[in-house]
CSV table of C-alpha atoms in Angstrom, one decimal:
chain,number,residue,atom,x,y,z
A,1,UNK,CA,17.0,27.8,51.1
A,2,UNK,CA,13.6,27.7,49.5
A,3,UNK,CA,14.7,29.8,46.7
A,4,UNK,CA,17.6,27.6,46.0
A,5,UNK,CA,15.4,24.5,45.9
A,6,UNK,CA,12.9,26.4,43.6
A,7,UNK,CA,16.0,27.3,41.3
A,8,UNK,CA,17.3,23.7,41.3
A,9,UNK,CA,13.9,22.4,40.5
A,10,UNK,CA,13.4,24.8,37.6
A,11,UNK,CA,16.9,23.8,36.3
A,12,UNK,CA,16.1,20.1,36.5
A,13,UNK,CA,12.9,20.7,34.8
A,14,UNK,CA,14.6,22.4,31.9
A,15,UNK,CA,17.3,19.8,31.8
A,16,UNK,CA,14.4,17.2,31.5
A,17,UNK,CA,12.9,19.1,28.6
A,18,UNK,CA,16.1,19.4,26.8
A,19,UNK,CA,16.7,15.6,27.3
A,20,UNK,CA,13.3,14.8,26.1
A,21,UNK,CA,14.0,17.0,22.8
A,22,UNK,CA,17.3,15.6,22.2
A,23,UNK,CA,16.4,12.0,23.0
A,24,UNK,CA,13.3,11.8,20.9
A,25,UNK,CA,11.9,8.3,21.2
A,26,UNK,CA,14.6,7.0,23.4
A,27,UNK,CA,12.3,5.1,25.3
A,28,UNK,CA,11.7,3.2,22.2
A,29,UNK,CA,15.2,2.3,21.5
A,30,UNK,CA,16.0,5.1,19.1
A,31,UNK,CA,17.5,8.4,19.5
A,32,UNK,CA,17.0,11.6,17.6
A,33,UNK,CA,20.1,11.1,15.5
A,34,UNK,CA,19.2,7.5,14.5
A,35,UNK,CA,15.7,8.8,13.6
A,36,UNK,CA,17.2,11.7,11.4
A,37,UNK,CA,19.3,9.0,9.6
A,38,UNK,CA,16.3,6.6,9.2
A,39,UNK,CA,14.2,9.7,7.8
A,40,UNK,CA,16.9,10.6,5.3
A,41,UNK,CA,17.2,7.0,4.1
A,42,UNK,CA,13.5,6.7,3.7
A,43,UNK,CA,13.2,9.8,1.7
A,44,UNK,CA,15.9,8.9,-0.6
A,45,UNK,CA,14.4,5.5,-1.0
A,46,UNK,CA,11.1,6.9,-1.7
A,47,UNK,CA,12.3,9.1,-4.4
A,48,UNK,CA,14.7,6.7,-5.8
A,49,UNK,CA,12.0,3.9,-6.0
A,50,UNK,CA,9.4,5.8,-8.1
A,51,UNK,CA,8.8,4.3,-11.6
A,52,UNK,CA,7.3,6.7,-14.1
A,53,UNK,CA,4.3,5.2,-16.0
A,54,UNK,CA,3.3,6.8,-19.2
A,55,UNK,CA,-0.5,7.3,-19.4
A,56,UNK,CA,-3.0,6.1,-21.9
A,57,UNK,CA,-6.3,4.5,-22.6
A,58,UNK,CA,-7.4,0.9,-21.7
A,59,UNK,CA,-10.2,-1.2,-20.9
A,60,UNK,CA,-10.4,-1.5,-17.2
A,61,UNK,CA,-12.2,-4.3,-15.4
A,62,UNK,CA,-13.0,-7.8,-16.6
A,63,UNK,CA,-12.3,-7.2,-20.2
A,64,UNK,CA,-13.0,-10.8,-21.1
A,65,UNK,CA,-12.4,-12.4,-24.5
A,66,UNK,CA,-14.3,-13.5,-27.4
A,67,UNK,CA,-14.5,-17.3,-27.9
A,68,UNK,CA,-14.5,-19.6,-31.0
A,69,UNK,CA,-18.2,-19.1,-31.1
A,70,UNK,CA,-17.9,-15.5,-31.6
A,71,UNK,CA,-19.4,-14.6,-28.2
A,72,UNK,CA,-17.8,-12.2,-25.6
A,73,UNK,CA,-17.5,-13.6,-22.1
A,74,UNK,CA,-15.9,-12.2,-18.9
A,75,UNK,CA,-12.9,-14.2,-17.4
A,76,UNK,CA,-14.7,-14.3,-14.1
A,77,UNK,CA,-18.4,-14.0,-14.3
A,78,UNK,CA,-19.0,-14.0,-10.5
A,79,UNK,CA,-17.6,-10.6,-10.1
A,80,UNK,CA,-18.8,-9.1,-13.3
A,81,UNK,CA,-20.7,-6.5,-11.5
A,82,UNK,CA,-17.9,-5.0,-9.7
A,83,UNK,CA,-15.3,-5.7,-12.4
A,84,UNK,CA,-17.7,-4.6,-15.4
A,85,UNK,CA,-15.3,-3.3,-18.2
A,86,UNK,CA,-15.1,0.3,-18.9
A,87,UNK,CA,-12.9,2.6,-20.9
A,88,UNK,CA,-10.4,4.5,-19.0
A,89,UNK,CA,-7.9,7.1,-19.9
A,90,UNK,CA,-5.1,8.0,-17.5
A,91,UNK,CA,-2.6,10.8,-17.3
A,92,UNK,CA,1.0,9.8,-16.6
A,93,UNK,CA,2.1,9.1,-13.0
A,94,UNK,CA,4.7,7.3,-11.0
A,95,UNK,CA,4.2,4.4,-8.8
A,96,UNK,CA,6.5,2.9,-6.0
A,97,UNK,CA,8.8,0.0,-7.1
A,98,UNK,CA,7.9,-1.8,-3.7
A,99,UNK,CA,5.3,-2.1,-1.3
A,100,UNK,CA,5.8,-0.1,2.0
A,101,UNK,CA,7.9,-2.1,4.4
A,102,UNK,CA,7.6,-2.3,8.1
A,103,UNK,CA,10.9,-0.3,8.4
A,104,UNK,CA,9.3,2.4,6.5
A,105,UNK,CA,6.2,2.4,8.4
A,106,UNK,CA,8.0,2.2,11.8
A,107,UNK,CA,10.1,5.1,10.9
A,108,UNK,CA,6.9,7.1,10.0
A,109,UNK,CA,5.3,6.0,13.5
A,110,UNK,CA,8.4,7.1,15.5
A,111,UNK,CA,8.7,10.3,13.7
A,112,UNK,CA,5.3,11.3,14.5
A,113,UNK,CA,5.4,9.9,18.1
A,114,UNK,CA,2.6,7.3,17.3
A,115,UNK,CA,2.4,4.1,19.2
A,116,UNK,CA,4.2,1.2,17.6
A,117,UNK,CA,1.6,-1.6,17.8
A,118,UNK,CA,0.5,-5.0,16.7
A,119,UNK,CA,-3.3,-5.7,16.6
A,120,UNK,CA,-5.3,-9.0,17.2
A,121,UNK,CA,-8.7,-8.4,16.1
A,122,UNK,CA,-9.6,-5.0,17.7
A,123,UNK,CA,-7.0,-5.5,20.5
A,124,UNK,CA,-3.6,-3.7,20.4
A,125,UNK,CA,-0.2,-4.2,22.2
A,126,UNK,CA,2.9,-2.3,21.9
A,127,UNK,CA,5.8,-3.9,20.0
A,128,UNK,CA,9.4,-3.1,19.2
A,129,UNK,CA,10.2,-1.3,15.9
A,130,UNK,CA,12.6,-2.5,13.2
A,131,UNK,CA,12.4,-6.1,14.2
A,132,UNK,CA,15.4,-8.0,12.5
A,133,UNK,CA,14.1,-11.5,13.4
A,134,UNK,CA,13.1,-13.0,9.8
A,135,UNK,CA,10.4,-15.1,11.4
A,136,UNK,CA,8.7,-12.2,12.9
A,137,UNK,CA,5.6,-10.9,11.2
A,138,UNK,CA,6.8,-7.4,11.7
A,139,UNK,CA,10.4,-8.3,10.1
A,140,UNK,CA,11.5,-4.8,8.9
A,141,UNK,CA,11.8,-5.9,5.3
A,142,UNK,CA,8.4,-7.4,5.0
A,143,UNK,CA,5.4,-5.4,3.6
A,144,UNK,CA,3.6,-3.4,6.3
A,145,UNK,CA,-0.1,-4.5,6.8
A,146,UNK,CA,-2.0,-1.5,8.1
A,147,UNK,CA,-5.5,0.0,7.9
A,148,UNK,CA,-6.7,2.1,4.9
A,149,UNK,CA,-6.4,5.4,7.1
A,150,UNK,CA,-2.9,4.4,8.3
A,151,UNK,CA,-1.8,3.9,4.7
A,152,UNK,CA,-3.4,7.1,3.4
A,153,UNK,CA,-1.8,9.1,6.3
A,154,UNK,CA,1.5,7.6,5.6
A,155,UNK,CA,1.5,8.7,1.9
A,156,UNK,CA,0.5,12.2,2.5
A,157,UNK,CA,3.3,12.5,5.4
A,158,UNK,CA,5.9,11.1,3.1
A,159,UNK,CA,4.7,13.7,0.5
A,160,UNK,CA,5.1,16.5,2.8
A,161,UNK,CA,8.6,15.2,4.0
A,162,UNK,CA,9.6,15.0,0.3
A,163,UNK,CA,7.7,17.9,-1.0
A,164,UNK,CA,6.0,15.8,-3.6
A,165,UNK,CA,2.3,15.0,-4.3
A,166,UNK,CA,2.5,11.5,-2.9
A,167,UNK,CA,-0.8,9.7,-2.2
A,168,UNK,CA,-2.3,6.2,-2.4
A,169,UNK,CA,-2.8,5.1,-6.2
A,170,UNK,CA,-6.2,5.1,-7.6
A,171,UNK,CA,-7.8,1.8,-8.5
A,172,UNK,CA,-7.3,2.5,-12.3
A,173,UNK,CA,-3.6,3.5,-11.8
A,174,UNK,CA,-3.0,0.2,-9.8
A,175,UNK,CA,-4.6,-1.9,-12.5
A,176,UNK,CA,-2.9,-0.1,-15.3
A,177,UNK,CA,0.5,-0.8,-13.8
A,178,UNK,CA,-0.3,-4.3,-12.8
A,179,UNK,CA,-1.4,-5.0,-16.4
A,180,UNK,CA,1.7,-3.6,-18.0
A,181,UNK,CA,-0.1,-0.4,-19.1
A,182,UNK,CA,-3.6,-2.0,-19.5
A,183,UNK,CA,-2.5,-4.8,-21.8
A,184,UNK,CA,-5.2,-7.3,-22.5
A,185,UNK,CA,-2.5,-10.0,-22.5
A,186,UNK,CA,-2.2,-9.4,-18.7
A,187,UNK,CA,-5.0,-11.5,-17.4
A,188,UNK,CA,-3.0,-12.0,-14.1
A,189,UNK,CA,-0.9,-9.2,-12.3
A,190,UNK,CA,2.2,-11.3,-12.6
A,191,UNK,CA,5.5,-10.5,-14.4
A,192,UNK,CA,4.2,-11.9,-17.6
A,193,UNK,CA,0.4,-11.8,-17.3
A,194,UNK,CA,0.1,-15.7,-16.9
A,195,UNK,CA,-1.0,-17.3,-13.8
A,196,UNK,CA,1.6,-18.6,-11.4
A,197,UNK,CA,1.0,-22.4,-12.0
A,198,UNK,CA,2.3,-21.8,-15.5
A,199,UNK,CA,5.6,-21.4,-13.6
A,200,UNK,CA,6.0,-24.5,-11.4
A,201,UNK,CA,9.2,-23.0,-9.5
A,202,UNK,CA,7.3,-19.7,-8.8
A,203,UNK,CA,4.0,-21.4,-7.9
A,204,UNK,CA,5.7,-23.7,-5.4
A,205,UNK,CA,7.6,-20.7,-3.8
A,206,UNK,CA,4.5,-18.7,-3.2
A,207,UNK,CA,2.5,-21.9,-2.3
A,208,UNK,CA,4.8,-23.3,0.1
A,209,UNK,CA,6.6,-20.1,1.4
A,210,UNK,CA,5.4,-17.7,4.1
A,211,UNK,CA,2.6,-15.4,3.6
A,212,UNK,CA,4.8,-12.6,3.5
A,213,UNK,CA,8.3,-12.2,2.5
A,214,UNK,CA,10.8,-9.3,2.1
A,215,UNK,CA,9.5,-7.1,-0.7
A,216,UNK,CA,10.7,-8.0,-4.2
A,217,UNK,CA,12.4,-11.2,-3.1
A,218,UNK,CA,10.0,-13.9,-4.4
A,219,UNK,CA,8.6,-13.0,-7.9
A,220,UNK,CA,10.2,-11.2,-10.8
A,221,UNK,CA,9.4,-7.6,-11.4
A,222,UNK,CA,7.0,-6.9,-14.1
A,223,UNK,CA,7.9,-5.1,-17.5
A,224,UNK,CA,7.5,-1.6,-15.8
A,225,UNK,CA,10.0,-2.6,-13.2
A,226,UNK,CA,7.4,-3.0,-10.3
A,227,UNK,CA,7.5,-5.8,-7.8
A,228,UNK,CA,4.7,-7.8,-5.8
A,229,UNK,CA,1.7,-6.9,-7.8
A,230,UNK,CA,0.5,-10.4,-7.6
A,231,UNK,CA,2.1,-11.6,-4.5
A,232,UNK,CA,2.8,-10.5,-0.9
A,233,UNK,CA,-0.7,-9.4,0.1
A,234,UNK,CA,-3.6,-7.4,-1.3
A,235,UNK,CA,-3.3,-3.7,-1.6
A,236,UNK,CA,-5.2,-0.7,-0.6
A,237,UNK,CA,-5.9,2.0,-3.2
A,238,UNK,CA,-7.6,5.4,-2.8
A,239,UNK,CA,-11.1,4.6,-4.1
A,240,UNK,CA,-14.3,4.3,-2.2
A,241,UNK,CA,-15.9,1.0,-3.5
A,242,UNK,CA,-19.0,0.7,-5.5
A,243,UNK,CA,-20.5,-2.1,-7.7
A,244,UNK,CA,-22.4,0.3,-9.9
A,245,UNK,CA,-20.1,3.4,-10.3
A,246,UNK,CA,-18.2,2.2,-13.5
A,247,UNK,CA,-21.5,1.0,-15.0
A,248,UNK,CA,-22.6,4.5,-14.5
A,249,UNK,CA,-19.4,6.0,-15.9
A,250,UNK,CA,-18.5,3.7,-18.9
A,251,UNK,CA,-15.9,6.2,-20.3
A,252,UNK,CA,-13.9,8.5,-18.0
A,253,UNK,CA,-10.5,10.1,-17.7
A,254,UNK,CA,-8.4,9.7,-14.4
A,255,UNK,CA,-11.2,8.3,-12.3
A,256,UNK,CA,-11.0,8.5,-8.5
A,257,UNK,CA,-14.2,6.4,-7.9
A,258,UNK,CA,-17.3,7.6,-6.1
A,259,UNK,CA,-17.1,10.6,-3.8
A,260,UNK,CA,-17.9,8.6,-0.7
A,261,UNK,CA,-18.9,5.1,0.5
A,262,UNK,CA,-18.8,2.6,3.3
A,263,UNK,CA,-15.8,0.5,2.0
A,264,UNK,CA,-12.4,1.2,0.3
A,265,UNK,CA,-11.2,-0.6,-2.6
A,266,UNK,CA,-8.6,-3.5,-2.1
A,267,UNK,CA,-6.8,-4.7,-5.2
A,268,UNK,CA,-6.8,-8.4,-5.3
A,269,UNK,CA,-4.3,-11.0,-6.3
A,270,UNK,CA,-6.5,-13.5,-8.2
A,271,UNK,CA,-6.7,-11.6,-11.6
A,272,UNK,CA,-5.2,-8.4,-12.7
A,273,UNK,CA,-8.7,-6.7,-12.9
A,274,UNK,CA,-10.1,-8.0,-9.6
A,275,UNK,CA,-11.1,-5.8,-6.8
A,276,UNK,CA,-13.1,-5.9,-3.6
A,277,UNK,CA,-14.5,-3.4,-1.1
A,278,UNK,CA,-13.5,-3.8,2.5
A,279,UNK,CA,-14.9,-1.7,5.4
A,280,UNK,CA,-12.6,-0.5,8.3
A,281,UNK,CA,-13.7,-3.2,10.5
A,282,UNK,CA,-15.4,-6.6,10.0
A,283,UNK,CA,-17.7,-8.4,12.5
A,284,UNK,CA,-16.7,-11.8,13.7
A,285,UNK,CA,-18.7,-14.6,15.2
A,286,UNK,CA,-16.6,-14.4,18.5
A,287,UNK,CA,-18.8,-11.7,20.1
A,288,UNK,CA,-20.2,-8.3,19.4
A,289,UNK,CA,-17.4,-6.8,21.2
A,290,UNK,CA,-14.7,-8.6,19.3
A,291,UNK,CA,-14.3,-7.4,15.6
A,292,UNK,CA,-11.5,-7.7,13.0
A,293,UNK,CA,-9.6,-4.4,12.0
A,294,UNK,CA,-8.9,-4.8,8.3
A,295,UNK,CA,-5.3,-4.4,7.3
A,296,UNK,CA,-3.5,-4.9,4.0
A,297,UNK,CA,-0.4,-3.8,2.2
A,298,UNK,CA,0.1,-0.7,0.1
A,299,UNK,CA,2.4,1.4,-2.0
A,300,UNK,CA,2.3,5.3,-2.8
A,301,UNK,CA,2.1,7.0,-6.0
A,302,UNK,CA,3.4,10.3,-7.4
A,303,UNK,CA,0.3,12.1,-8.5
A,304,UNK,CA,1.9,14.1,-11.2
A,305,UNK,CA,2.1,13.8,-15.0
A,306,UNK,CA,5.9,14.6,-15.2
A,307,UNK,CA,8.7,12.1,-14.1
A,308,UNK,CA,10.2,13.1,-10.8
A,309,UNK,CA,13.4,14.7,-12.4
A,310,UNK,CA,11.0,17.1,-14.6
A,311,UNK,CA,8.8,17.5,-11.6
A,312,UNK,CA,11.7,18.8,-9.5
A,313,UNK,CA,12.9,20.8,-12.4
A,314,UNK,CA,9.6,22.6,-12.7
A,315,UNK,CA,9.8,23.6,-9.0
A,316,UNK,CA,7.0,21.2,-8.2
A,317,UNK,CA,4.4,22.9,-10.3
Protein backbone atom coordinates (compact mmCIF):
# COMPACT_ATOMS: atom_id res chain seq x y z
CA UNK A 1 0.00 0.00 0.00
CA UNK A 2 2.82 2.35 0.92
CA UNK A 3 4.65 1.44 -2.33
CA UNK A 4 1.52 2.22 -4.34
CA UNK A 5 1.16 5.57 -2.62
CA UNK A 6 4.80 6.33 -3.34
CA UNK A 7 4.36 5.46 -7.03
CA UNK A 8 1.25 7.64 -7.21
CA UNK A 9 3.10 10.49 -5.57
CA UNK A 10 5.97 10.22 -8.05
CA UNK A 11 3.51 10.07 -10.96
CA UNK A 12 1.69 13.14 -9.72
CA UNK A 13 5.00 14.98 -9.33
CA UNK A 14 6.01 14.11 -12.90
CA UNK A 15 2.63 15.25 -14.24
CA UNK A 16 2.98 18.49 -12.33
CA UNK A 17 6.42 19.08 -13.82
CA UNK A 18 5.17 18.37 -17.34
CA UNK A 19 2.21 20.67 -16.83
CA UNK A 20 4.52 23.40 -15.62
CA UNK A 21 6.73 23.00 -18.70
CA UNK A 22 3.90 22.83 -21.20
CA UNK A 23 1.91 25.58 -19.58
CA UNK A 24 4.71 28.08 -19.07
CA UNK A 25 3.37 31.32 -17.51
CA UNK A 26 -0.17 29.91 -17.40
CA UNK A 27 -0.66 31.60 -14.02
CA UNK A 28 -0.13 34.89 -15.85
CA UNK A 29 -2.80 34.27 -18.43
CA UNK A 30 -0.61 33.00 -21.25
CA UNK A 31 0.32 29.46 -22.24
CA UNK A 32 3.42 28.19 -24.01
CA UNK A 33 1.82 28.17 -27.47
CA UNK A 34 0.68 31.78 -27.21
CA UNK A 35 4.08 32.83 -25.87
CA UNK A 36 5.81 31.14 -28.82
CA UNK A 37 3.50 32.98 -31.21
CA UNK A 38 4.20 36.30 -29.52
CA UNK A 39 7.95 35.65 -29.65
CA UNK A 40 7.78 34.86 -33.36
CA UNK A 41 5.85 38.09 -34.02
CA UNK A 42 8.27 40.12 -31.93
CA UNK A 43 11.32 38.76 -33.76
CA UNK A 44 9.74 39.40 -37.16
CA UNK A 45 8.73 42.91 -36.10
CA UNK A 46 12.20 43.69 -34.75
CA UNK A 47 13.97 42.60 -37.93
CA UNK A 48 11.41 44.21 -40.23
CA UNK A 49 11.54 47.49 -38.32
CA UNK A 50 15.26 48.19 -38.62
CA UNK A 51 16.06 51.34 -40.61
CA UNK A 52 19.51 51.37 -42.22
CA UNK A 53 21.38 54.64 -41.68
CA UNK A 54 24.47 55.34 -43.77
CA UNK A 55 27.27 56.72 -41.62
CA UNK A 56 29.10 60.00 -42.04
CA UNK A 57 30.83 62.88 -40.25
CA UNK A 58 28.85 65.55 -38.43
CA UNK A 59 29.09 68.15 -35.68
CA UNK A 60 27.53 66.55 -32.64
CA UNK A 61 26.22 68.69 -29.79
CA UNK A 62 25.02 72.30 -29.82
CA UNK A 63 26.40 73.21 -33.23
CA UNK A 64 24.96 76.75 -32.91
CA UNK A 65 25.00 79.36 -35.63
CA UNK A 66 26.83 82.51 -36.67
CA UNK A 67 24.71 85.64 -36.24
CA UNK A 68 24.53 88.74 -38.41
CA UNK A 69 27.32 90.21 -36.29
CA UNK A 70 29.62 87.37 -37.36
CA UNK A 71 29.78 85.87 -33.87
CA UNK A 72 29.07 82.16 -33.29
CA UNK A 73 26.66 81.40 -30.49
CA UNK A 74 25.13 78.15 -29.20
CA UNK A 75 21.41 77.66 -29.58
CA UNK A 76 20.99 76.89 -25.88
CA UNK A 77 23.80 78.41 -23.75
CA UNK A 78 22.72 76.88 -20.37
CA UNK A 79 23.77 73.39 -21.48
CA UNK A 80 26.79 74.24 -23.61
CA UNK A 81 29.13 72.33 -21.26
CA UNK A 82 27.42 68.95 -21.72
CA UNK A 83 26.33 69.69 -25.30
CA UNK A 84 29.63 71.18 -26.48
CA UNK A 85 30.01 70.74 -30.26
CA UNK A 86 32.56 68.19 -31.47
CA UNK A 87 33.29 66.35 -34.71
CA UNK A 88 32.08 62.76 -34.83
CA UNK A 89 32.44 60.18 -37.59
CA UNK A 90 30.01 57.29 -37.49
CA UNK A 91 30.03 53.95 -39.27
CA UNK A 92 26.75 52.87 -40.81
CA UNK A 93 24.22 51.19 -38.51
CA UNK A 94 20.50 50.46 -38.28
CA UNK A 95 17.98 51.84 -35.79
CA UNK A 96 14.53 50.63 -34.83
CA UNK A 97 11.78 52.54 -36.58
CA UNK A 98 9.71 52.59 -33.38
CA UNK A 99 10.29 52.72 -29.67
CA UNK A 100 9.89 49.43 -27.81
CA UNK A 101 6.25 48.97 -26.77
CA UNK A 102 4.75 47.48 -23.61
CA UNK A 103 3.63 44.52 -25.73
CA UNK A 104 7.24 43.93 -26.79
CA UNK A 105 8.56 44.33 -23.27
CA UNK A 106 5.85 42.17 -21.65
CA UNK A 107 6.71 39.39 -24.12
CA UNK A 108 10.33 39.64 -23.01
CA UNK A 109 9.37 39.52 -19.33
CA UNK A 110 7.21 36.42 -19.73
CA UNK A 111 9.73 34.66 -21.95
CA UNK A 112 12.32 35.06 -19.20
CA UNK A 113 9.92 34.32 -16.33
CA UNK A 114 10.40 37.84 -14.94
CA UNK A 115 7.77 39.60 -12.87
CA UNK A 116 5.39 41.87 -14.78
CA UNK A 117 5.27 44.91 -12.53
CA UNK A 118 4.44 48.55 -12.20
CA UNK A 119 6.46 50.93 -10.07
CA UNK A 120 5.53 53.90 -7.93
CA UNK A 121 8.72 55.45 -6.61
CA UNK A 122 10.69 52.42 -5.36
CA UNK A 123 7.65 50.26 -4.63
CA UNK A 124 6.46 47.55 -7.01
CA UNK A 125 3.17 45.77 -7.68
CA UNK A 126 2.32 42.99 -10.10
CA UNK A 127 0.19 43.91 -13.09
CA UNK A 128 -1.46 42.11 -15.97
CA UNK A 129 0.59 41.91 -19.20
CA UNK A 130 -0.68 42.97 -22.66
CA UNK A 131 -3.21 45.50 -21.41
CA UNK A 132 -5.74 46.39 -24.11
CA UNK A 133 -7.35 49.32 -22.30
CA UNK A 134 -6.19 52.42 -24.19
CA UNK A 135 -6.49 54.52 -21.02
CA UNK A 136 -4.02 52.31 -19.16
CA UNK A 137 -0.46 53.62 -18.72
CA UNK A 138 0.60 50.10 -19.74
CA UNK A 139 -1.47 49.98 -22.92
CA UNK A 140 0.28 47.41 -25.08
CA UNK A 141 0.87 49.80 -28.03
CA UNK A 142 2.36 52.60 -25.91
CA UNK A 143 6.13 52.90 -25.45
CA UNK A 144 7.51 50.98 -22.48
CA UNK A 145 9.11 53.10 -19.74
CA UNK A 146 11.79 51.11 -17.95
CA UNK A 147 15.13 51.46 -16.21
CA UNK A 148 18.36 51.68 -18.19
CA UNK A 149 19.39 48.18 -17.10
CA UNK A 150 16.03 46.75 -18.22
CA UNK A 151 16.32 48.48 -21.60
CA UNK A 152 19.89 47.27 -22.04
CA UNK A 153 18.98 43.69 -21.06
CA UNK A 154 16.02 43.68 -23.46
CA UNK A 155 18.10 44.72 -26.49
CA UNK A 156 20.78 42.12 -25.77
CA UNK A 157 18.15 39.41 -25.21
CA UNK A 158 16.44 40.33 -28.49
CA UNK A 159 19.83 40.17 -30.17
CA UNK A 160 20.34 36.65 -28.88
CA UNK A 161 16.86 35.63 -30.06
CA UNK A 162 17.42 37.00 -33.57
CA UNK A 163 21.16 36.26 -33.70
CA UNK A 164 21.83 39.92 -34.45
CA UNK A 165 24.20 42.36 -32.68
CA UNK A 166 21.39 44.41 -31.17
CA UNK A 167 22.06 46.90 -28.38
CA UNK A 168 20.98 50.31 -27.23
CA UNK A 169 22.14 52.99 -29.69
CA UNK A 170 25.02 55.20 -28.68
CA UNK A 171 24.28 58.83 -27.95
CA UNK A 172 25.99 59.77 -31.24
CA UNK A 173 23.89 57.28 -33.21
CA UNK A 174 20.68 58.60 -31.67
CA UNK A 175 21.55 62.20 -32.45
CA UNK A 176 22.71 61.44 -36.00
CA UNK A 177 19.33 59.81 -36.72
CA UNK A 178 17.31 62.49 -34.91
CA UNK A 179 19.03 65.18 -37.00
CA UNK A 180 18.51 63.50 -40.37
CA UNK A 181 22.11 62.24 -40.58
CA UNK A 182 23.53 65.13 -38.58
CA UNK A 183 22.06 67.96 -40.65
CA UNK A 184 22.58 71.45 -39.20
CA UNK A 185 19.09 72.28 -40.47
CA UNK A 186 17.72 69.94 -37.78
CA UNK A 187 17.71 72.03 -34.60
CA UNK A 188 14.82 69.96 -33.25
CA UNK A 189 14.39 66.19 -33.54
CA UNK A 190 11.07 66.54 -35.36
CA UNK A 191 10.16 65.33 -38.85
CA UNK A 192 11.46 68.58 -40.40
CA UNK A 193 13.88 69.93 -37.82
CA UNK A 194 11.55 72.78 -36.84
CA UNK A 195 9.92 73.25 -33.42
CA UNK A 196 6.47 71.80 -32.97
CA UNK A 197 4.87 75.22 -32.50
CA UNK A 198 5.69 75.83 -36.18
CA UNK A 199 2.95 73.29 -36.86
CA UNK A 200 -0.13 74.34 -34.92
CA UNK A 201 -2.06 71.11 -35.46
CA UNK A 202 0.84 68.92 -34.31
CA UNK A 203 1.66 71.23 -31.41
CA UNK A 204 -1.91 71.05 -30.16
CA UNK A 205 -1.94 67.25 -30.47
CA UNK A 206 1.16 66.89 -28.32
CA UNK A 207 0.27 69.68 -25.90
CA UNK A 208 -3.29 68.57 -25.29
CA UNK A 209 -2.91 64.82 -25.75
CA UNK A 210 -1.88 62.11 -23.33
CA UNK A 211 1.76 61.94 -22.24
CA UNK A 212 2.14 58.63 -24.07
CA UNK A 213 0.29 57.38 -27.13
CA UNK A 214 0.67 54.34 -29.40
CA UNK A 215 4.10 54.46 -31.04
CA UNK A 216 4.18 56.27 -34.37
CA UNK A 217 0.63 57.58 -34.04
CA UNK A 218 1.04 61.27 -33.27
CA UNK A 219 3.87 62.90 -35.24
CA UNK A 220 5.09 62.21 -38.79
CA UNK A 221 8.18 60.08 -39.32
CA UNK A 222 11.44 61.83 -40.10
CA UNK A 223 13.14 61.62 -43.53
CA UNK A 224 15.02 58.47 -42.50
CA UNK A 225 11.73 56.72 -41.72
CA UNK A 226 11.94 56.84 -37.91
CA UNK A 227 9.12 57.76 -35.53
CA UNK A 228 8.90 59.52 -32.17
CA UNK A 229 12.36 61.03 -31.92
CA UNK A 230 10.73 64.25 -30.66
CA UNK A 231 7.71 62.79 -28.90
CA UNK A 232 6.41 60.04 -26.65
CA UNK A 233 9.10 60.23 -23.99
CA UNK A 234 12.83 60.73 -23.55
CA UNK A 235 15.06 57.80 -24.53
CA UNK A 236 17.87 55.84 -22.92
CA UNK A 237 21.08 55.33 -24.91
CA UNK A 238 24.13 53.24 -24.04
CA UNK A 239 26.62 55.94 -22.98
CA UNK A 240 27.69 56.95 -19.51
CA UNK A 241 27.12 60.67 -18.97
CA UNK A 242 29.97 63.17 -18.66
CA UNK A 243 30.04 66.93 -19.06
CA UNK A 244 33.71 66.93 -20.06
CA UNK A 245 34.31 63.76 -22.09
CA UNK A 246 33.55 65.32 -25.48
CA UNK A 247 35.58 68.41 -24.63
CA UNK A 248 38.52 66.06 -24.04
CA UNK A 249 37.73 64.13 -27.24
CA UNK A 250 36.83 66.85 -29.79
CA UNK A 251 37.30 64.59 -32.83
CA UNK A 252 36.36 60.94 -32.55
CA UNK A 253 35.08 57.97 -34.57
CA UNK A 254 32.17 55.80 -33.37
CA UNK A 255 32.19 57.21 -29.82
CA UNK A 256 30.66 55.18 -27.00
CA UNK A 257 31.30 57.75 -24.27
CA UNK A 258 33.37 57.37 -21.10
CA UNK A 259 34.27 53.91 -19.78
CA UNK A 260 32.26 54.39 -16.59
CA UNK A 261 30.27 56.89 -14.63
CA UNK A 262 27.43 57.49 -12.19
CA UNK A 263 24.67 58.38 -14.68
CA UNK A 264 23.47 57.15 -18.06
CA UNK A 265 22.67 59.47 -20.94
CA UNK A 266 19.04 60.25 -21.68
CA UNK A 267 18.31 61.91 -24.99
CA UNK A 268 16.02 64.87 -24.50
CA UNK A 269 13.10 66.13 -26.57
CA UNK A 270 13.87 69.86 -26.34
CA UNK A 271 16.59 70.04 -28.99
CA UNK A 272 18.06 67.49 -31.39
CA UNK A 273 21.42 67.85 -29.63
CA UNK A 274 20.14 67.93 -26.06
CA UNK A 275 21.24 65.24 -23.61
CA UNK A 276 21.07 64.82 -19.86
CA UNK A 277 22.48 62.34 -17.36
CA UNK A 278 20.26 60.31 -15.09
CA UNK A 279 21.21 58.03 -12.17
CA UNK A 280 19.42 54.74 -11.52
CA UNK A 281 17.49 56.28 -8.65
CA UNK A 282 16.71 59.84 -7.59
CA UNK A 283 16.20 61.04 -4.03
CA UNK A 284 12.81 62.52 -3.27
CA UNK A 285 11.65 64.92 -0.59
CA UNK A 286 9.19 62.38 0.84
CA UNK A 287 11.62 60.43 3.01
CA UNK A 288 15.05 58.81 2.99
CA UNK A 289 13.43 55.44 2.30
CA UNK A 290 11.31 56.67 -0.60
CA UNK A 291 13.21 57.29 -3.83
CA UNK A 292 12.30 57.50 -7.51
CA UNK A 293 13.43 54.74 -9.87
CA UNK A 294 14.24 56.46 -13.16
CA UNK A 295 12.41 55.05 -16.18
CA UNK A 296 12.38 56.18 -19.80
CA UNK A 297 11.53 54.86 -23.24
CA UNK A 298 14.04 53.21 -25.58
CA UNK A 299 14.69 51.56 -28.93
CA UNK A 300 17.37 49.11 -30.11
CA UNK A 301 20.05 49.48 -32.77
CA UNK A 302 21.74 46.96 -35.06
CA UNK A 303 25.44 47.47 -34.41
CA UNK A 304 26.64 46.46 -37.86
CA UNK A 305 27.85 48.61 -40.79
CA UNK A 306 25.86 46.40 -43.13
CA UNK A 307 22.09 46.46 -43.72
CA UNK A 308 20.23 43.50 -42.25
CA UNK A 309 19.95 41.72 -45.60
CA UNK A 310 23.71 42.00 -46.24
CA UNK A 311 24.50 41.13 -42.64
CA UNK A 312 22.46 37.94 -42.97
CA UNK A 313 24.09 37.24 -46.32
CA UNK A 314 27.53 37.41 -44.74
CA UNK A 315 26.51 34.85 -42.16
CA UNK A 316 26.48 37.44 -39.40
CA UNK A 317 30.17 38.22 -39.70
